[in-house]
């Protein structure tokens, strides 16, 4: 059939199983929006308040489902407003396709109105990007973009389409999406046998899992592997939920704000098995902590091997496939003495809270965990509240924790929560934020209300940029330069102005009742939870310090 470029684009999105797009219209994408009007029964378009919110929502949609998230923006400032969201997805290996409009082809390169070289700008933060020069190229480019976003190590792809290409007409023929092949061409028997030898010889193994176990859907295999060799399992921030928090072998998060059990076990193990993790500086700030251990690295991306830390053995490939081949070859272990030692360290990890009448972060989050039974999708912004969630909320299943790990994007949480709720309308979705982060993209409350997406926004309000404030106390001799927030914004009134519900927690006695009301609401809710600015995220490892040198008070 003969269609214009915009209609071909939408047909190709339908081919790829796209049911939701997050976007904001503008001149260069008017033809696309006209096509979306015609296809509104097939694809749900959610109008955001700002293009950055569209990118974060597409990201949240992808994290909650494993499918490719899609966002759409016009040329120039519309396209550049996507950049932070694209970078966020890139750093955390999230599959996303960002579609941007551009000026007509004759005007490209002339500094035309709302023209920008978005492919040049996003080249370092995408797996690949395309500019469509002819409508005949459009179908295959869209198909390839989705394939690239999903294959291997996932990530964002950008497709830039000049306006006149969306008006051109051409024939269209539907095709089935290309199957993503399991990445196993680099999995060699030699690599498997070398890893097996190290595992079988180890007496004190420690598994360190990263976000790759969620991307690959390898959670069940990780559990089987850990149980077979009786190895404790520590998680990066991105891996939370990939290994059940209530499993007997789980030691919790590892790294700068990791548990004592995870961090100290890393200094005492004789084999450190990293699976789907990249040895981030927030995990391995000083490699001296595991200098005495052999290291195995299993990852889909060969570029990560020996990048941040030198290893003794590695296997390149899809984690699920690697573990399927590895598990039958390893010898079952007891590791009784090692597990007893780790169990002692786990007891040290149990926080000793003061008996306080004040509203403490751990109390609020533990009550949130109880009320949701650990079955909600929790999205966060970035800062102290993010680390408190990682420490105190118990994640039992993959794709229930949506957070910006690599880029650390303040303002990510609400947009991501909207995307997660659009993807999983039957799940409770809670965005846990700080007052600094929430102010960055609070305008997306209008999106949540207009799209009828009843998310809960729990603002841990300490009238400070909490993590900045904490670092200034520890490392800058308490010079609190611009980390105290003097804004007089009333978050309850702000919520009501957006036609959401606003609630406030001012005492410990109110926590449970207010959270219950928020969770049971059928409209978006902002909960302004007042906490003290002096509350810290502990334990903490100072930047560059060995992982076992924990600041605990």
Short mmCIF file of C-alpha atoms in Angstrom, two decimals, residues 147-512:
data_model
loop_
_atom_site.label_atom_id
_atom_site.label_comp_id
_atom_site.label_asym_id
_atom_site.label_seq_id
_atom_site.Cartn_x
_atom_site.Cartn_y
_atom_site.Cartn_z
CA UNK A 147 16.95 -4.57 16.67
CA UNK A 148 20.08 -2.67 17.74
CA UNK A 149 18.36 -1.39 20.89
CA UNK A 150 17.55 -4.97 21.95
CA UNK A 151 20.49 -7.03 20.76
CA UNK A 152 23.60 -7.78 22.82
CA UNK A 153 24.05 -5.20 25.53
CA UNK A 154 20.82 -3.15 25.22
CA UNK A 155 20.83 0.60 24.82
CA UNK A 156 19.23 3.65 23.21
CA UNK A 157 19.10 4.33 19.48
CA UNK A 158 18.11 7.66 17.92
CA UNK A 159 16.34 8.09 14.57
CA UNK A 160 16.28 11.63 13.14
CA UNK A 161 13.70 12.21 10.37
CA UNK A 162 13.59 15.42 8.32
CA UNK A 163 10.06 16.79 7.97
CA UNK A 164 9.89 16.41 4.17
CA UNK A 165 10.74 12.69 4.50
CA UNK A 166 7.64 12.24 6.67
CA UNK A 167 5.60 13.77 3.80
CA UNK A 168 7.13 11.67 1.00
CA UNK A 169 5.07 8.72 -0.21
CA UNK A 170 6.19 5.21 -0.92
CA UNK A 171 4.94 1.64 -0.85
CA UNK A 172 4.89 -0.16 2.48
CA UNK A 173 4.91 -3.89 3.14
CA UNK A 174 4.67 -5.29 6.64
CA UNK A 175 7.51 -7.47 7.94
CA UNK A 176 7.91 -9.49 11.11
CA UNK A 177 10.43 -8.09 13.62
CA UNK A 178 13.92 -9.52 13.38
CA UNK A 179 14.63 -12.08 16.09
CA UNK A 180 17.33 -11.15 18.57
CA UNK A 181 19.82 -14.02 18.61
CA UNK A 182 21.33 -15.14 21.90
CA UNK A 183 24.87 -13.78 22.11
CA UNK A 184 26.96 -16.94 22.38
CA UNK A 185 29.55 -16.72 19.60
CA UNK A 186 32.29 -15.72 22.06
CA UNK A 187 31.45 -18.39 24.64
CA UNK A 188 34.31 -20.85 24.28
CA UNK A 189 34.83 -24.17 25.98
CA UNK A 190 38.28 -22.98 27.02
CA UNK A 191 36.82 -19.96 28.82
CA UNK A 192 34.18 -22.11 30.52
CA UNK A 193 36.74 -24.68 31.70
CA UNK A 194 39.08 -22.00 33.06
CA UNK A 195 36.27 -20.45 35.08
CA UNK A 196 35.07 -23.87 36.29
CA UNK A 197 38.59 -24.69 37.55
CA UNK A 198 38.75 -21.48 39.58
CA UNK A 199 35.25 -22.02 40.98
CA UNK A 200 35.90 -25.63 41.95
CA UNK A 201 39.17 -24.72 43.68
CA UNK A 202 37.68 -21.79 45.63
CA UNK A 203 36.89 -22.13 49.32
CA UNK A 204 35.43 -18.65 49.85
CA UNK A 205 33.58 -17.55 46.69
CA UNK A 206 31.59 -14.31 46.48
CA UNK A 207 29.24 -13.53 43.60
CA UNK A 208 28.80 -9.89 42.59
CA UNK A 209 25.79 -9.39 40.30
CA UNK A 210 25.02 -6.33 38.22
CA UNK A 211 22.16 -5.07 36.10
CA UNK A 212 23.02 -7.50 33.33
CA UNK A 213 21.27 -10.31 35.20
CA UNK A 214 18.00 -8.40 34.81
CA UNK A 215 18.60 -7.47 31.16
CA UNK A 216 19.30 -11.10 30.29
CA UNK A 217 16.48 -12.54 32.39
CA UNK A 218 19.00 -14.69 34.26
CA UNK A 219 17.64 -14.38 37.80
CA UNK A 220 16.63 -18.05 38.10
CA UNK A 221 20.01 -19.18 36.79
CA UNK A 222 21.84 -16.94 39.27
CA UNK A 223 19.89 -18.49 42.15
CA UNK A 224 20.65 -21.99 40.90
CA UNK A 225 24.35 -21.18 40.47
CA UNK A 226 24.68 -19.55 43.89
CA UNK A 227 22.91 -22.41 45.63
CA UNK A 228 25.03 -25.03 43.88
CA UNK A 229 28.33 -23.50 45.00
CA UNK A 230 26.89 -22.07 48.24
CA UNK A 231 28.24 -18.64 47.48
CA UNK A 232 27.06 -15.43 49.09
CA UNK A 233 25.63 -12.97 46.56
CA UNK A 234 26.15 -9.21 46.65
CA UNK A 235 24.24 -6.86 44.34
CA UNK A 236 25.07 -3.62 42.62
CA UNK A 237 22.43 -0.89 42.74
CA UNK A 238 21.25 -1.89 39.26
CA UNK A 239 20.86 -5.55 40.22
CA UNK A 240 18.48 -5.09 43.15
CA UNK A 241 15.51 -7.37 42.62
CA UNK A 242 17.51 -9.65 40.34
CA UNK A 243 18.42 -11.82 43.33
CA UNK A 244 15.72 -12.06 46.03
CA UNK A 245 16.43 -9.86 49.05
CA UNK A 246 15.10 -12.55 51.38
CA UNK A 247 17.31 -15.34 50.04
CA UNK A 248 19.65 -16.87 52.65
CA UNK A 249 22.70 -16.18 50.45
CA UNK A 250 21.97 -12.54 49.73
CA UNK A 251 24.29 -10.12 51.52
CA UNK A 252 22.74 -6.94 50.11
CA UNK A 253 24.13 -4.10 48.07
CA UNK A 254 27.88 -3.75 47.63
CA UNK A 255 29.87 -0.54 47.23
CA UNK A 256 29.98 3.01 48.54
CA UNK A 257 26.74 2.57 50.51
CA UNK A 258 26.76 -1.21 50.59
CA UNK A 259 26.20 -3.45 53.58
CA UNK A 260 29.01 -4.47 55.88
CA UNK A 261 28.36 -8.08 54.89
CA UNK A 262 28.89 -7.41 51.18
CA UNK A 263 31.82 -5.04 51.52
CA UNK A 264 33.72 -7.02 54.13
CA UNK A 265 33.07 -10.32 52.33
CA UNK A 266 34.73 -8.80 49.27
CA UNK A 267 37.94 -8.38 51.30
CA UNK A 268 37.86 -11.91 52.68
CA UNK A 269 36.80 -14.02 49.67
CA UNK A 270 39.30 -16.01 47.62
CA UNK A 271 37.22 -15.86 44.43
CA UNK A 272 35.26 -12.82 43.26
CA UNK A 273 32.74 -13.71 40.51
CA UNK A 274 31.36 -10.64 38.74
CA UNK A 275 28.29 -11.39 36.63
CA UNK A 276 26.71 -8.72 34.43
CA UNK A 277 28.49 -5.94 36.30
CA UNK A 278 31.11 -3.44 35.17
CA UNK A 279 33.15 -2.73 38.33
CA UNK A 280 31.82 0.81 38.66
CA UNK A 281 33.83 3.25 40.75
CA UNK A 282 30.86 3.41 43.15
CA UNK A 283 31.35 -0.31 43.77
CA UNK A 284 35.10 -0.82 43.39
CA UNK A 285 36.52 2.53 44.47
CA UNK A 286 39.91 1.00 45.25
CA UNK A 287 40.77 -2.40 43.82
CA UNK A 288 43.11 -3.16 46.72
CA UNK A 289 40.12 -4.56 48.59
CA UNK A 290 40.03 -7.69 46.41
CA UNK A 291 43.73 -7.85 45.57
CA UNK A 292 44.12 -11.26 47.21
CA UNK A 293 41.17 -12.87 45.40
CA UNK A 294 41.03 -14.44 41.97
CA UNK A 295 38.51 -12.63 39.77
CA UNK A 296 36.13 -14.05 37.16
CA UNK A 297 34.18 -11.63 34.97
CA UNK A 298 31.13 -12.77 32.98
CA UNK A 299 29.60 -10.13 30.72
CA UNK A 300 27.99 -9.70 27.31
CA UNK A 301 30.20 -6.72 26.41
CA UNK A 302 33.83 -7.53 25.64
CA UNK A 303 34.71 -3.84 26.10
CA UNK A 304 34.07 -4.19 29.84
CA UNK A 305 36.68 -6.91 30.33
CA UNK A 306 39.83 -5.58 32.03
CA UNK A 307 38.50 -2.01 31.60
CA UNK A 308 38.21 -1.03 35.25
CA UNK A 309 39.94 -3.97 36.92
CA UNK A 310 42.18 -6.77 35.67
CA UNK A 311 40.68 -10.25 35.94
CA UNK A 312 42.02 -13.81 36.00
CA UNK A 313 39.28 -15.34 33.85
CA UNK A 314 36.39 -14.10 31.75
CA UNK A 315 33.51 -15.37 29.64
CA UNK A 316 31.85 -13.19 27.00
CA UNK A 317 28.21 -13.85 26.22
CA UNK A 318 24.59 -13.65 27.25
CA UNK A 319 24.51 -14.36 30.98
CA UNK A 320 21.58 -16.74 30.82
CA UNK A 321 23.33 -18.83 28.18
CA UNK A 322 26.70 -18.71 29.97
CA UNK A 323 25.18 -19.87 33.25
CA UNK A 324 23.28 -22.69 31.53
CA UNK A 325 26.63 -24.00 30.29
CA UNK A 326 28.56 -23.26 33.48
CA UNK A 327 26.23 -24.66 36.14
CA UNK A 328 26.38 -28.35 35.08
CA UNK A 329 30.18 -28.27 35.13
CA UNK A 330 30.80 -26.82 38.60
CA UNK A 331 31.10 -29.05 41.64
CA UNK A 332 28.57 -28.56 44.47
CA UNK A 333 30.12 -26.91 47.52
CA UNK A 334 29.32 -26.74 51.22
CA UNK A 335 31.51 -23.75 52.21
CA UNK A 336 30.25 -24.15 55.79
CA UNK A 337 33.04 -22.19 57.46
CA UNK A 338 32.83 -19.42 54.85
CA UNK A 339 29.05 -19.14 55.13
CA UNK A 340 29.30 -19.05 58.92
CA UNK A 341 31.74 -16.16 58.65
CA UNK A 342 29.47 -14.33 56.18
CA UNK A 343 26.50 -14.94 58.48
CA UNK A 344 28.42 -13.20 61.27
CA UNK A 345 29.05 -10.28 58.92
CA UNK A 346 25.36 -10.18 58.01
CA UNK A 347 24.50 -9.72 61.67
CA UNK A 348 26.80 -6.71 61.70
CA UNK A 349 24.82 -5.33 58.74
CA UNK A 350 21.58 -5.13 60.70
CA UNK A 351 21.21 -1.39 61.45
CA UNK A 352 20.93 -0.37 65.07
CA UNK A 353 18.37 2.43 65.07
CA UNK A 354 17.92 4.88 67.86
CA UNK A 355 14.61 4.79 69.69
CA UNK A 356 13.44 8.08 68.28
CA UNK A 357 10.11 9.83 67.99
CA UNK A 358 11.42 11.60 64.90
CA UNK A 359 10.47 10.53 61.37
CA UNK A 360 13.44 8.51 60.20
CA UNK A 361 14.03 7.39 56.61
CA UNK A 362 14.43 3.75 57.56
CA UNK A 363 11.10 3.76 59.41
CA UNK A 364 9.20 5.34 56.51
CA UNK A 365 10.70 2.97 53.93
CA UNK A 366 10.21 -0.13 56.06
CA UNK A 367 6.55 0.80 56.50
CA UNK A 368 6.27 1.38 52.74
CA UNK A 369 7.77 -2.07 52.24
CA UNK A 370 5.26 -3.64 54.65
CA UNK A 371 2.26 -1.91 53.10
CA UNK A 372 3.22 -2.87 49.54
CA UNK A 373 4.44 -6.33 50.62
CA UNK A 374 7.51 -5.70 48.49
CA UNK A 375 5.33 -6.03 45.41
CA UNK A 376 5.32 -2.45 44.12
CA UNK A 377 7.44 -0.92 41.39
CA UNK A 378 9.68 1.61 43.11
CA UNK A 379 11.16 4.39 41.01
CA UNK A 380 13.59 6.86 42.53
CA UNK A 381 15.38 10.05 41.81
CA UNK A 382 19.02 10.36 42.87
CA UNK A 383 20.50 11.15 46.25
CA UNK A 384 20.06 10.04 49.84
CA UNK A 385 16.51 8.80 49.32
CA UNK A 386 17.76 6.55 46.50
CA UNK A 387 20.33 4.92 48.77
CA UNK A 388 17.85 4.56 51.64
CA UNK A 389 15.49 2.71 49.30
CA UNK A 390 18.35 0.47 48.18
CA UNK A 391 19.21 -0.27 51.81
CA UNK A 392 15.79 -0.66 53.42
CA UNK A 393 13.24 -1.66 50.77
CA UNK A 394 13.24 -5.40 50.06
CA UNK A 395 13.15 -6.19 46.34
CA UNK A 396 12.16 -9.76 45.59
CA UNK A 397 11.63 -9.69 41.82
CA UNK A 398 13.38 -8.27 38.75
CA UNK A 399 12.09 -5.07 37.11
CA UNK A 400 10.58 -3.71 40.31
CA UNK A 401 13.36 -1.17 40.98
CA UNK A 402 13.62 1.71 38.51
CA UNK A 403 16.51 4.06 39.19
CA UNK A 404 19.26 5.99 37.43
CA UNK A 405 22.47 4.23 38.42
CA UNK A 406 25.23 5.17 36.01
CA UNK A 407 24.38 8.78 35.19
CA UNK A 408 22.75 9.59 38.52
CA UNK A 409 20.02 11.77 37.01
CA UNK A 410 18.11 13.99 39.41
CA UNK A 411 14.63 14.54 37.98
CA UNK A 412 14.47 11.00 36.59
CA UNK A 413 12.03 9.48 39.06
CA UNK A 414 8.61 10.94 38.25
CA UNK A 415 8.92 10.52 34.48
CA UNK A 416 10.20 6.96 34.96
CA UNK A 417 7.34 6.18 37.36
CA UNK A 418 4.86 7.43 34.76
CA UNK A 419 6.44 5.15 32.16
CA UNK A 420 6.38 2.18 34.54
CA UNK A 421 2.73 2.79 35.45
CA UNK A 422 1.75 3.10 31.79
CA UNK A 423 3.46 -0.24 31.18
CA UNK A 424 2.10 -1.97 34.30
CA UNK A 425 -1.26 -0.33 35.13
CA UNK A 426 -2.20 -3.06 37.63
CA UNK A 427 0.94 -2.55 39.76
CA UNK A 428 1.36 -0.04 42.54
CA UNK A 429 4.03 2.41 41.39
CA UNK A 430 5.78 4.66 43.89
CA UNK A 431 8.30 7.37 43.03
CA UNK A 432 10.55 8.04 46.01
CA UNK A 433 12.23 11.40 45.63
CA UNK A 434 13.97 14.16 47.52
CA UNK A 435 12.84 17.75 47.59
CA UNK A 436 15.76 18.77 45.36
CA UNK A 437 15.13 16.06 42.76
CA UNK A 438 11.35 16.46 42.79
CA UNK A 439 11.60 20.17 41.98
CA UNK A 440 13.54 19.40 38.80
CA UNK A 441 10.69 17.70 36.93
CA UNK A 442 7.63 18.14 39.14
CA UNK A 443 5.81 19.51 36.08
CA UNK A 444 5.29 15.87 35.03
CA UNK A 445 2.59 15.74 37.72
CA UNK A 446 0.40 17.27 35.02
CA UNK A 447 1.20 14.29 32.81
CA UNK A 448 0.31 11.77 35.51
CA UNK A 449 -3.00 13.51 36.17
CA UNK A 450 -3.95 14.02 32.52
CA UNK A 451 -3.04 10.46 31.56
CA UNK A 452 -4.89 9.05 34.57
CA UNK A 453 -1.81 7.32 35.96
CA UNK A 454 -2.19 7.16 39.77
CA UNK A 455 1.43 7.08 40.87
CA UNK A 456 2.49 7.94 44.42
CA UNK A 457 5.31 10.45 44.84
CA UNK A 458 6.91 10.13 48.27
CA UNK A 459 9.12 13.19 48.81
CA UNK A 460 11.72 12.71 51.55
CA UNK A 461 11.81 16.41 52.33
CA UNK A 462 14.79 17.53 54.40
CA UNK A 463 14.98 21.05 52.91
CA UNK A 464 18.46 20.19 51.65
CA UNK A 465 20.34 18.60 48.81
CA UNK A 466 20.88 15.70 51.15
CA UNK A 467 23.78 13.84 49.55
CA UNK A 468 25.64 17.06 48.73
CA UNK A 469 25.03 18.19 52.32
CA UNK A 470 26.40 14.87 53.61
CA UNK A 471 29.56 15.10 51.53
CA UNK A 472 30.08 18.68 52.64
CA UNK A 473 29.90 17.54 56.25
CA UNK A 474 32.30 14.62 55.81
CA UNK A 475 34.79 16.02 53.31
CA UNK A 476 34.41 19.83 53.27
CA UNK A 477 34.57 20.65 56.98
CA UNK A 478 30.84 21.41 57.17
CA UNK A 479 30.96 24.24 54.65
CA UNK A 480 27.36 23.85 53.43
CA UNK A 481 27.68 25.87 50.26
CA UNK A 482 24.25 26.11 48.58
CA UNK A 483 23.07 22.69 49.77
CA UNK A 484 20.37 24.08 52.08
CA UNK A 485 17.15 24.57 50.12
CA UNK A 486 15.53 27.84 51.09
CA UNK A 487 12.58 27.48 48.71
CA UNK A 488 9.19 28.04 50.33
CA UNK A 489 7.33 25.70 47.98
CA UNK A 490 4.37 23.93 49.58
CA UNK A 491 4.30 20.48 47.97
CA UNK A 492 0.76 19.77 49.12
CA UNK A 493 -0.57 22.93 47.47
CA UNK A 494 1.60 22.25 44.42
CA UNK A 495 0.01 18.80 44.05
CA UNK A 496 -3.46 20.28 44.38
CA UNK A 497 -2.63 22.92 41.76
CA UNK A 498 -1.96 20.06 39.33
CA UNK A 499 -5.26 18.40 40.36
CA UNK A 500 -3.37 15.66 42.18
CA UNK A 501 -3.82 14.85 45.87
CA UNK A 502 -1.41 16.34 48.39
CA UNK A 503 -0.66 14.77 51.78
CA UNK A 504 1.89 15.56 54.46
CA UNK A 505 3.67 13.53 57.14
CA UNK A 506 4.81 15.61 60.08
CA UNK A 507 5.01 12.97 62.83
CA UNK A 508 5.96 9.32 63.13
CA UNK A 509 2.40 8.44 64.13
CA UNK A 510 1.09 9.67 60.76
CA UNK A 511 3.38 7.55 58.57
CA UNK A 512 1.28 4.40 58.20
#
